[in-house]
């Protein structure tokens, strides 16, 4: 059975465990780099809009080799703040890292 892909993104706050998905990661990284304001959830964005954002995020990561450790202090601090808060909210909602990827995990 083919999985139905929604025509628009549900928004990071409505996404699995508040955005603990690849698309949620794109949104969080876009916040880190200031590509979109942190109030922007991307709710209602089309797949093309998300792809365009992904391209911008990927380009923003390039000078740093896609490594948090190579970010300048201001960006590293913003990344830590945004991602730590997301992980905390997800865990409070019952998220277990990896469980959504491996159905054998308990």
PDB file of C-alpha atoms in Angstrom, residues 15-77:
ATOM      1  CA  UNK A  15       4.439  17.171  13.370  1.00  0.00           C
ATOM      2  CA  UNK A  16       5.477  13.924  15.066  1.00  0.00           C
ATOM      3  CA  UNK A  17       6.576  14.817  18.613  1.00  0.00           C
ATOM      4  CA  UNK A  18       6.812  18.494  17.713  1.00  0.00           C
ATOM      5  CA  UNK A  19       9.018  18.093  14.686  1.00  0.00           C
ATOM      6  CA  UNK A  20      11.291  15.155  15.416  1.00  0.00           C
ATOM      7  CA  UNK A  21      11.239  14.329  11.720  1.00  0.00           C
ATOM      8  CA  UNK A  22      13.484  15.237   8.789  1.00  0.00           C
ATOM      9  CA  UNK A  23      11.158  18.094   7.858  1.00  0.00           C
ATOM     10  CA  UNK A  24      11.081  19.307  11.451  1.00  0.00           C
ATOM     11  CA  UNK A  25      14.883  19.295  11.408  1.00  0.00           C
ATOM     12  CA  UNK A  26      14.858  21.505   8.334  1.00  0.00           C
ATOM     13  CA  UNK A  27      12.555  23.987  10.067  1.00  0.00           C
ATOM     14  CA  UNK A  28      14.685  24.033  13.234  1.00  0.00           C
ATOM     15  CA  UNK A  29      17.876  24.558  11.243  1.00  0.00           C
ATOM     16  CA  UNK A  30      16.189  27.331   9.248  1.00  0.00           C
ATOM     17  CA  UNK A  31      15.488  29.029  12.593  1.00  0.00           C
ATOM     18  CA  UNK A  32      19.131  28.568  13.605  1.00  0.00           C
ATOM     19  CA  UNK A  33      20.391  30.287  10.472  1.00  0.00           C
ATOM     20  CA  UNK A  34      17.739  33.009  10.569  1.00  0.00           C
ATOM     21  CA  UNK A  35      16.262  31.925   7.256  1.00  0.00           C
ATOM     22  CA  UNK A  36      12.774  32.115   8.757  1.00  0.00           C
ATOM     23  CA  UNK A  37      11.638  33.639  12.059  1.00  0.00           C
ATOM     24  CA  UNK A  38      11.321  31.243  14.984  1.00  0.00           C
ATOM     25  CA  UNK A  39       7.584  31.967  15.041  1.00  0.00           C
ATOM     26  CA  UNK A  40       7.237  30.468  11.536  1.00  0.00           C
ATOM     27  CA  UNK A  41       5.988  26.877  11.854  1.00  0.00           C
ATOM     28  CA  UNK A  42       5.754  26.272   8.077  1.00  0.00           C
ATOM     29  CA  UNK A  43       2.199  25.010   8.540  1.00  0.00           C
ATOM     30  CA  UNK A  44       0.487  24.820   5.163  1.00  0.00           C
ATOM     31  CA  UNK A  45       3.734  24.967   3.174  1.00  0.00           C
ATOM     32  CA  UNK A  46       3.819  22.880   0.015  1.00  0.00           C
ATOM     33  CA  UNK A  47       6.427  20.223  -0.675  1.00  0.00           C
ATOM     34  CA  UNK A  48       8.066  22.683  -3.091  1.00  0.00           C
ATOM     35  CA  UNK A  49       8.236  25.328  -0.336  1.00  0.00           C
ATOM     36  CA  UNK A  50       9.854  22.827   2.038  1.00  0.00           C
ATOM     37  CA  UNK A  51      12.294  21.745  -0.695  1.00  0.00           C
ATOM     38  CA  UNK A  52      13.284  25.377  -1.280  1.00  0.00           C
ATOM     39  CA  UNK A  53      13.821  25.832   2.455  1.00  0.00           C
ATOM     40  CA  UNK A  54      15.871  22.615   2.555  1.00  0.00           C
ATOM     41  CA  UNK A  55      18.089  23.947  -0.241  1.00  0.00           C
ATOM     42  CA  UNK A  56      18.661  27.199   1.674  1.00  0.00           C
ATOM     43  CA  UNK A  57      19.401  25.324   4.913  1.00  0.00           C
ATOM     44  CA  UNK A  58      21.840  23.022   3.135  1.00  0.00           C
ATOM     45  CA  UNK A  59      23.599  26.017   1.593  1.00  0.00           C
ATOM     46  CA  UNK A  60      23.789  27.727   5.005  1.00  0.00           C
ATOM     47  CA  UNK A  61      25.414  24.604   6.515  1.00  0.00           C
ATOM     48  CA  UNK A  62      28.027  24.272   3.741  1.00  0.00           C
ATOM     49  CA  UNK A  63      30.677  26.641   5.178  1.00  0.00           C
ATOM     50  CA  UNK A  64      30.558  24.655   8.430  1.00  0.00           C
ATOM     51  CA  UNK A  65      30.752  21.188   6.894  1.00  0.00           C
ATOM     52  CA  UNK A  66      27.291  20.426   8.299  1.00  0.00           C
ATOM     53  CA  UNK A  67      28.899  20.105  11.762  1.00  0.00           C
ATOM     54  CA  UNK A  68      27.547  21.864  14.837  1.00  0.00           C
ATOM     55  CA  UNK A  69      31.053  21.911  16.307  1.00  0.00           C
ATOM     56  CA  UNK A  70      32.276  24.200  13.527  1.00  0.00           C
ATOM     57  CA  UNK A  71      29.510  26.783  13.877  1.00  0.00           C
ATOM     58  CA  UNK A  72      30.562  30.189  15.194  1.00  0.00           C
ATOM     59  CA  UNK A  73      29.611  30.703  18.871  1.00  0.00           C
ATOM     60  CA  UNK A  74      26.415  32.685  18.187  1.00  0.00           C
ATOM     61  CA  UNK A  75      25.027  30.063  15.799  1.00  0.00           C
ATOM     62  CA  UNK A  76      26.186  27.183  17.996  1.00  0.00           C
ATOM     63  CA  UNK A  77      24.385  28.702  20.989  1.00  0.00           C
TER      64      UNK A  77
END
